[in-house]
Amino acid sequence: MNNEYKQAVEQAKVNFADLKERIKDAVGENAIDFMNKLLTPEEIAASDLRVAMMIELTKARAKKGISQKKLEVLSGVKQPVIARMEKGYTSPQLDTVLKVLVPLGKTLAIVPLKKIPQNTTK
């Protein structure tokens, strides 16, 4: 290898290490750190609630042994919509969620939550 090539390789290594550090500083160590910096506590709580609801919906369907296609027939909600709900690709309307829950023998309940701290830094 010639000297110019060796220097270019060494400089690329230095640049890459610098880039990794700047990215880490910009977005944190992981996606959770990034979300916590970007989203308010209320937005995080709402997201967590949606995820929990869709997990429960998916588990209830599996426990009953009902396919998404069968749930479409029972609920009137199209199978692709059910798939998107279960994967978290959509934020379904309340009436859609209720239509899907009824054939699964489930419903929603309104229960008290522990108080979400107010974000005063934004």
Tab-separated table of N, CA and C in Angstrom:
chain	number	residue	atom	x	y	z
A	1	MET	N	0.849	-1.184	0.000
A	1	MET	CA	0.000	0.000	0.000
A	1	MET	C	0.891	1.243	0.000
A	2	ASN	N	0.426	2.235	-0.729
A	2	ASN	CA	1.197	3.475	-0.717
A	2	ASN	C	0.798	4.332	0.473
A	3	ASN	N	1.593	5.324	0.742
A	3	ASN	CA	1.388	6.186	1.909
A	3	ASN	C	0.066	6.947	1.860
A	4	GLU	N	-0.304	7.448	0.688
A	4	GLU	CA	-1.567	8.198	0.559
A	4	GLU	C	-2.762	7.319	0.908
A	5	TYR	N	-2.738	6.080	0.452
A	5	TYR	CA	-3.834	5.153	0.722
A	5	TYR	C	-3.932	4.876	2.222
A	6	LYS	N	-2.789	4.624	2.866
A	6	LYS	CA	-2.773	4.364	4.310
A	6	LYS	C	-3.322	5.561	5.082
A	7	GLN	N	-2.918	6.766	4.666
A	7	GLN	CA	-3.415	7.968	5.333
A	7	GLN	C	-4.922	8.114	5.135
A	8	ALA	N	-5.402	7.814	3.947
A	8	ALA	CA	-6.845	7.915	3.673
A	8	ALA	C	-7.629	6.931	4.526
A	9	VAL	N	-7.111	5.713	4.670
A	9	VAL	CA	-7.771	4.697	5.500
A	9	VAL	C	-7.804	5.158	6.954
A	10	GLU	N	-6.697	5.664	7.454
A	10	GLU	CA	-6.641	6.145	8.836
A	10	GLU	C	-7.599	7.320	9.054
A	11	GLN	N	-7.638	8.242	8.094
A	11	GLN	CA	-8.547	9.380	8.209
A	11	GLN	C	-10.005	8.926	8.187
A	12	ALA	N	-10.339	7.921	7.353
A	12	ALA	CA	-11.701	7.382	7.301
A	12	ALA	C	-12.087	6.778	8.650
A	13	LYS	N	-11.146	6.078	9.293
A	13	LYS	CA	-11.417	5.491	10.610
A	13	LYS	C	-11.693	6.592	11.636
A	14	VAL	N	-10.906	7.654	11.608
A	14	VAL	CA	-11.102	8.784	12.524
A	14	VAL	C	-12.456	9.441	12.253
A	15	ASN	N	-12.787	9.647	10.985
A	15	ASN	CA	-14.064	10.272	10.626
A	15	ASN	C	-15.239	9.422	11.082
A	16	PHE	N	-15.127	8.103	10.901
A	16	PHE	CA	-16.203	7.207	11.299
A	16	PHE	C	-16.412	7.230	12.810
A	17	ALA	N	-15.324	7.195	13.563
A	17	ALA	CA	-15.426	7.250	15.029
A	17	ALA	C	-16.062	8.565	15.472
A	18	ASP	N	-15.673	9.670	14.825
A	18	ASP	CA	-16.252	10.973	15.145
A	18	ASP	C	-17.742	11.000	14.832
A	19	LEU	N	-18.114	10.447	13.700
A	19	LEU	CA	-19.525	10.402	13.311
A	19	LEU	C	-20.340	9.599	14.308
A	20	LYS	N	-19.808	8.449	14.745
A	20	LYS	CA	-20.517	7.635	15.737
A	20	LYS	C	-20.759	8.419	17.020
A	21	GLU	N	-19.786	9.173	17.466
A	21	GLU	CA	-19.930	9.975	18.685
A	21	GLU	C	-20.963	11.082	18.497
A	22	ARG	N	-20.923	11.755	17.354
A	22	ARG	CA	-21.883	12.840	17.107
A	22	ARG	C	-23.307	12.304	17.015
A	23	ILE	N	-23.482	11.146	16.410
A	23	ILE	CA	-24.823	10.554	16.328
A	23	ILE	C	-25.308	10.202	17.722
A	24	LYS	N	-24.435	9.601	18.522
A	24	LYS	CA	-24.818	9.229	19.886
A	24	LYS	C	-25.239	10.466	20.672
A	25	ASP	N	-24.493	11.557	20.529
A	25	ASP	CA	-24.837	12.795	21.220
A	25	ASP	C	-26.152	13.376	20.704
A	26	ALA	N	-26.427	13.194	19.429
A	26	ALA	CA	-27.621	13.788	18.824
A	26	ALA	C	-28.881	13.056	19.227
A	27	VAL	N	-28.861	11.733	19.264
A	27	VAL	CA	-30.094	10.985	19.511
A	27	VAL	C	-30.039	10.105	20.750
A	28	GLY	N	-28.958	10.081	21.477
A	28	GLY	CA	-28.871	9.262	22.672
A	28	GLY	C	-28.356	7.874	22.353
A	29	GLU	N	-28.303	7.069	23.362
A	29	GLU	CA	-27.745	5.730	23.225
A	29	GLU	C	-28.671	4.790	22.458
A	30	ASN	N	-29.983	5.011	22.543
A	30	ASN	CA	-30.901	4.080	21.891
A	30	ASN	C	-32.213	4.781	21.556
A	31	ALA	N	-33.114	4.046	20.961
A	31	ALA	CA	-34.386	4.615	20.525
A	31	ALA	C	-35.224	5.118	21.698
A	32	ILE	N	-35.160	4.438	22.829
A	32	ILE	CA	-35.942	4.859	24.006
A	32	ILE	C	-35.468	6.228	24.487
A	33	ASP	N	-34.147	6.423	24.555
A	33	ASP	CA	-33.621	7.737	24.940
A	33	ASP	C	-34.100	8.810	23.972
A	34	PHE	N	-34.051	8.491	22.687
A	34	PHE	CA	-34.484	9.433	21.660
A	34	PHE	C	-35.960	9.779	21.843
A	35	MET	N	-36.816	8.759	22.036
A	35	MET	CA	-38.244	9.007	22.231
A	35	MET	C	-38.492	9.859	23.467
A	36	ASN	N	-37.761	9.571	24.539
A	36	ASN	CA	-37.963	10.327	25.775
A	36	ASN	C	-37.588	11.791	25.615
A	37	LYS	N	-36.632	12.078	24.740
A	37	LYS	CA	-36.258	13.470	24.483
A	37	LYS	C	-37.240	14.149	23.541
A	38	LEU	N	-37.806	13.385	22.629
A	38	LEU	CA	-38.655	13.937	21.582
A	38	LEU	C	-40.114	14.075	22.015
A	39	LEU	N	-40.619	13.101	22.763
A	39	LEU	CA	-42.041	13.051	23.109
A	39	LEU	C	-42.295	13.525	24.532
A	40	THR	N	-43.483	14.042	24.743
A	40	THR	CA	-43.888	14.436	26.090
A	40	THR	C	-44.296	13.181	26.869
A	41	PRO	N	-44.344	13.248	28.191
A	41	PRO	CA	-44.804	12.099	28.968
A	41	PRO	C	-46.222	11.666	28.581
A	42	GLU	N	-47.059	12.621	28.221
A	42	GLU	CA	-48.430	12.298	27.814
A	42	GLU	C	-48.437	11.504	26.508
A	43	GLU	N	-47.576	11.909	25.563
A	43	GLU	CA	-47.495	11.199	24.284
A	43	GLU	C	-46.940	9.788	24.465
A	44	ILE	N	-45.969	9.641	25.348
A	44	ILE	CA	-45.406	8.317	25.634
A	44	ILE	C	-46.468	7.433	26.274
A	45	ALA	N	-47.228	7.978	27.229
A	45	ALA	CA	-48.281	7.209	27.886
A	45	ALA	C	-49.353	6.777	26.890
A	46	ALA	N	-49.736	7.671	25.981
A	46	ALA	CA	-50.742	7.333	24.973
A	46	ALA	C	-50.232	6.229	24.055
A	47	SER	N	-48.983	6.313	23.661
A	47	SER	CA	-48.389	5.278	22.804
A	47	SER	C	-48.344	3.938	23.531
A	48	ASP	N	-47.916	3.959	24.785
A	48	ASP	CA	-47.863	2.725	25.575
A	48	ASP	C	-49.246	2.097	25.707
A	49	LEU	N	-50.267	2.917	25.890
A	49	LEU	CA	-51.637	2.422	26.016
A	49	LEU	C	-52.102	1.767	24.720
A	50	ARG	N	-51.811	2.415	23.571
A	50	ARG	CA	-52.189	1.830	22.270
A	50	ARG	C	-51.509	0.480	22.058
A	51	VAL	N	-50.227	0.417	22.387
A	51	VAL	CA	-49.484	-0.840	22.225
A	51	VAL	C	-50.077	-1.923	23.117
A	52	ALA	N	-50.341	-1.602	24.365
A	52	ALA	CA	-50.912	-2.583	25.289
A	52	ALA	C	-52.271	-3.072	24.806
A	53	MET	N	-53.084	-2.154	24.295
A	53	MET	CA	-54.416	-2.529	23.817
A	53	MET	C	-54.321	-3.479	22.623
A	54	MET	N	-53.418	-3.198	21.695
A	54	MET	CA	-53.289	-4.048	20.516
A	54	MET	C	-52.696	-5.414	20.869
A	55	ILE	N	-51.794	-5.447	21.844
A	55	ILE	CA	-51.263	-6.732	22.309
A	55	ILE	C	-52.383	-7.571	22.908
A	56	GLU	N	-53.223	-6.960	23.726
A	56	GLU	CA	-54.339	-7.687	24.341
A	56	GLU	C	-55.336	-8.167	23.287
A	57	LEU	N	-55.600	-7.345	22.293
A	57	LEU	CA	-56.502	-7.731	21.213
A	57	LEU	C	-55.951	-8.958	20.485
A	58	THR	N	-54.672	-8.932	20.163
A	58	THR	CA	-54.033	-10.042	19.450
A	58	THR	C	-54.050	-11.312	20.299
A	59	LYS	N	-53.741	-11.185	21.585
A	59	LYS	CA	-53.761	-12.347	22.477
A	59	LYS	C	-55.171	-12.924	22.608
A	60	ALA	N	-56.174	-12.065	22.715
A	60	ALA	CA	-57.557	-12.535	22.841
A	60	ALA	C	-57.984	-13.290	21.582
A	61	ARG	N	-57.601	-12.784	20.422
A	61	ARG	CA	-57.950	-13.459	19.162
A	61	ARG	C	-57.267	-14.825	19.091
A	62	ALA	N	-55.999	-14.884	19.459
A	62	ALA	CA	-55.261	-16.142	19.426
A	62	ALA	C	-55.834	-17.144	20.428
A	63	LYS	N	-56.196	-16.656	21.607
A	63	LYS	CA	-56.755	-17.542	22.643
A	63	LYS	C	-58.069	-18.169	22.184
A	64	LYS	N	-58.863	-17.410	21.447
A	64	LYS	CA	-60.140	-17.927	20.922
A	64	LYS	C	-59.931	-18.795	19.676
A	65	GLY	N	-58.713	-18.766	19.129
A	65	GLY	CA	-58.445	-19.552	17.934
A	65	GLY	C	-59.128	-19.001	16.693
A	66	ILE	N	-59.284	-17.682	16.648
A	66	ILE	CA	-59.976	-17.029	15.536
A	66	ILE	C	-58.938	-16.389	14.620
A	67	SER	N	-59.016	-16.667	13.334
A	67	SER	CA	-58.124	-16.017	12.375
A	67	SER	C	-58.581	-14.577	12.160
A	68	GLN	N	-57.702	-13.791	11.580
A	68	GLN	CA	-58.087	-12.416	11.249
A	68	GLN	C	-59.250	-12.415	10.266
A	69	LYS	N	-59.260	-13.343	9.328
A	69	LYS	CA	-60.344	-13.424	8.335
A	69	LYS	C	-61.670	-13.762	9.024
A	70	LYS	N	-61.641	-14.692	9.967
A	70	LYS	CA	-62.856	-15.049	10.715
A	70	LYS	C	-63.321	-13.863	11.563
A	71	LEU	N	-62.379	-13.146	12.148
A	71	LEU	CA	-62.732	-11.964	12.936
A	71	LEU	C	-63.361	-10.893	12.051
A	72	GLU	N	-62.926	-10.816	10.804
A	72	GLU	CA	-63.557	-9.897	9.848
A	72	GLU	C	-65.036	-10.239	9.688
A	73	VAL	N	-65.322	-11.512	9.519
A	73	VAL	CA	-66.711	-11.958	9.346
A	73	VAL	C	-67.530	-11.649	10.600
A	74	LEU	N	-66.957	-11.909	11.762
A	74	LEU	CA	-67.680	-11.718	13.023
A	74	LEU	C	-67.864	-10.253	13.408
A	75	SER	N	-66.887	-9.417	13.036
A	75	SER	CA	-66.917	-8.025	13.495
A	75	SER	C	-67.370	-7.032	12.438
A	76	GLY	N	-67.223	-7.388	11.162
A	76	GLY	CA	-67.525	-6.442	10.093
A	76	GLY	C	-66.364	-5.506	9.775
A	77	VAL	N	-65.235	-5.714	10.448
A	77	VAL	CA	-64.038	-4.909	10.195
A	77	VAL	C	-63.157	-5.720	9.244
A	78	LYS	N	-62.730	-5.112	8.156
A	78	LYS	CA	-61.953	-5.803	7.133
A	78	LYS	C	-60.651	-6.369	7.705
A	79	GLN	N	-60.250	-7.535	7.210
A	79	GLN	CA	-59.049	-8.218	7.682
A	79	GLN	C	-57.798	-7.350	7.579
A	80	PRO	N	-57.575	-6.600	6.483
A	80	PRO	CA	-56.376	-5.762	6.438
A	80	PRO	C	-56.347	-4.696	7.533
A	81	VAL	N	-57.519	-4.202	7.911
A	81	VAL	CA	-57.604	-3.214	9.000
A	81	VAL	C	-57.219	-3.886	10.321
A	82	ILE	N	-57.711	-5.104	10.523
A	82	ILE	CA	-57.370	-5.856	11.740
A	82	ILE	C	-55.869	-6.108	11.795
A	83	ALA	N	-55.284	-6.488	10.659
A	83	ALA	CA	-53.840	-6.732	10.610
A	83	ALA	C	-53.056	-5.470	10.950
A	84	ARG	N	-53.467	-4.346	10.385
A	84	ARG	CA	-52.766	-3.082	10.676
A	84	ARG	C	-52.921	-2.697	12.144
A	85	MET	N	-54.103	-2.953	12.712
A	85	MET	CA	-54.306	-2.668	14.141
A	85	MET	C	-53.357	-3.513	14.990
A	86	GLU	N	-53.312	-4.819	14.697
A	86	GLU	CA	-52.503	-5.724	15.503
A	86	GLU	C	-51.013	-5.413	15.383
A	87	LYS	N	-50.581	-4.933	14.227
A	87	LYS	CA	-49.173	-4.601	14.034
A	87	LYS	C	-48.836	-3.202	14.541
A	88	GLY	N	-49.858	-2.430	14.902
A	88	GLY	CA	-49.629	-1.074	15.395
A	88	GLY	C	-49.364	-0.075	14.294
A	89	TYR	N	-49.743	-0.422	13.060
A	89	TYR	CA	-49.510	0.477	11.929
A	89	TYR	C	-50.560	1.571	11.831
A	90	THR	N	-51.599	1.460	12.628
A	90	THR	CA	-52.682	2.429	12.554
A	90	THR	C	-53.166	2.752	13.959
A	91	SER	N	-53.811	3.874	14.094
A	91	SER	CA	-54.439	4.235	15.349
A	91	SER	C	-55.947	4.212	15.099
A	92	PRO	N	-56.575	3.071	15.351
A	92	PRO	CA	-57.972	2.893	14.958
A	92	PRO	C	-58.929	3.761	15.760
A	93	GLN	N	-60.071	4.039	15.136
A	93	GLN	CA	-61.119	4.770	15.837
A	93	GLN	C	-61.735	3.870	16.896
A	94	LEU	N	-62.302	4.484	17.909
A	94	LEU	CA	-62.883	3.745	19.027
A	94	LEU	C	-63.950	2.757	18.569
A	95	ASP	N	-64.826	3.173	17.659
A	95	ASP	CA	-65.885	2.254	17.231
A	95	ASP	C	-65.316	1.037	16.506
A	96	THR	N	-64.210	1.197	15.811
A	96	THR	CA	-63.564	0.062	15.144
A	96	THR	C	-63.013	-0.915	16.176
A	97	VAL	N	-62.358	-0.389	17.201
A	97	VAL	CA	-61.825	-1.243	18.266
A	97	VAL	C	-62.965	-2.007	18.940
A	98	LEU	N	-64.047	-1.323	19.236
A	98	LEU	CA	-65.180	-1.980	19.904
A	98	LEU	C	-65.783	-3.077	19.030
A	99	LYS	N	-65.903	-2.834	17.734
A	99	LYS	CA	-66.440	-3.853	16.817
A	99	LYS	C	-65.586	-5.118	16.833
A	100	VAL	N	-64.280	-4.938	16.920
A	100	VAL	CA	-63.372	-6.085	16.921
A	100	VAL	C	-63.388	-6.795	18.272
A	101	LEU	N	-63.532	-6.051	19.358
A	101	LEU	CA	-63.496	-6.646	20.692
A	101	LEU	C	-64.735	-7.488	21.018
A	102	VAL	N	-65.893	-7.071	20.544
A	102	VAL	CA	-67.139	-7.763	20.906
A	102	VAL	C	-67.105	-9.255	20.562
A	103	PRO	N	-66.743	-9.664	19.341
A	103	PRO	CA	-66.699	-11.102	19.059
A	103	PRO	C	-65.655	-11.859	19.882
A	104	LEU	N	-64.708	-11.140	20.444
A	104	LEU	CA	-63.688	-11.760	21.282
A	104	LEU	C	-64.128	-11.835	22.737
A	105	GLY	N	-65.347	-11.338	23.013
A	105	GLY	CA	-65.854	-11.351	24.382
A	105	GLY	C	-65.182	-10.311	25.261
A	106	LYS	N	-64.710	-9.246	24.647
A	106	LYS	CA	-63.996	-8.195	25.380
A	106	LYS	C	-64.679	-6.854	25.177
A	107	THR	N	-64.342	-5.912	26.050
A	107	THR	CA	-64.791	-4.533	25.907
A	107	THR	C	-63.725	-3.631	26.521
A	108	LEU	N	-63.910	-2.358	26.400
A	108	LEU	CA	-63.000	-1.405	27.026
A	108	LEU	C	-63.590	-0.951	28.350
A	109	ALA	N	-62.720	-0.590	29.262
A	109	ALA	CA	-63.152	-0.059	30.549
A	109	ALA	C	-62.391	1.227	30.820
A	110	ILE	N	-63.054	2.158	31.477
A	110	ILE	CA	-62.405	3.404	31.873
A	110	ILE	C	-62.031	3.254	33.342
A	111	VAL	N	-60.713	3.295	33.584
A	111	VAL	CA	-60.213	3.112	34.941
A	111	VAL	C	-59.224	4.231	35.257
A	112	PRO	N	-59.072	4.566	36.525
A	112	PRO	CA	-58.129	5.627	36.886
A	112	PRO	C	-56.693	5.231	36.558
A	113	LEU	N	-55.929	6.197	36.115
A	113	LEU	CA	-54.500	6.032	35.890
A	113	LEU	C	-53.765	6.789	36.975
A	114	LYS	N	-52.529	6.368	37.239
A	114	LYS	CA	-51.741	7.189	38.147
A	114	LYS	C	-51.426	8.486	37.414
A	115	LYS	N	-51.266	9.541	38.160
A	115	LYS	CA	-51.066	10.863	37.580
A	115	LYS	C	-49.802	10.911	36.740
A	116	ILE	N	-49.928	11.458	35.531
A	116	ILE	CA	-48.788	11.644	34.639
A	116	ILE	C	-48.149	12.978	34.988
A	117	PRO	N	-46.844	12.986	35.265
A	117	PRO	CA	-46.198	14.265	35.613
A	117	PRO	C	-46.262	15.242	34.469
A	118	GLN	N	-46.522	16.495	34.792
A	118	GLN	CA	-46.572	17.536	33.766
A	118	GLN	C	-45.153	17.880	33.312
A	119	ASN	N	-44.965	18.010	32.019
A	119	ASN	CA	-43.662	18.348	31.468
A	119	ASN	C	-43.551	19.869	31.410
A	120	THR	N	-42.667	20.407	32.212
A	120	THR	CA	-42.518	21.853	32.274
A	120	THR	C	-41.355	22.362	31.462
A	121	THR	N	-40.608	21.458	30.809
A	121	THR	CA	-39.435	21.873	30.059
A	121	THR	C	-39.733	22.212	28.610
A	122	LYS	N	-40.892	21.870	28.101
A	122	LYS	CA	-41.204	22.151	26.695
A	122	LYS	C	-42.001	23.400	26.559
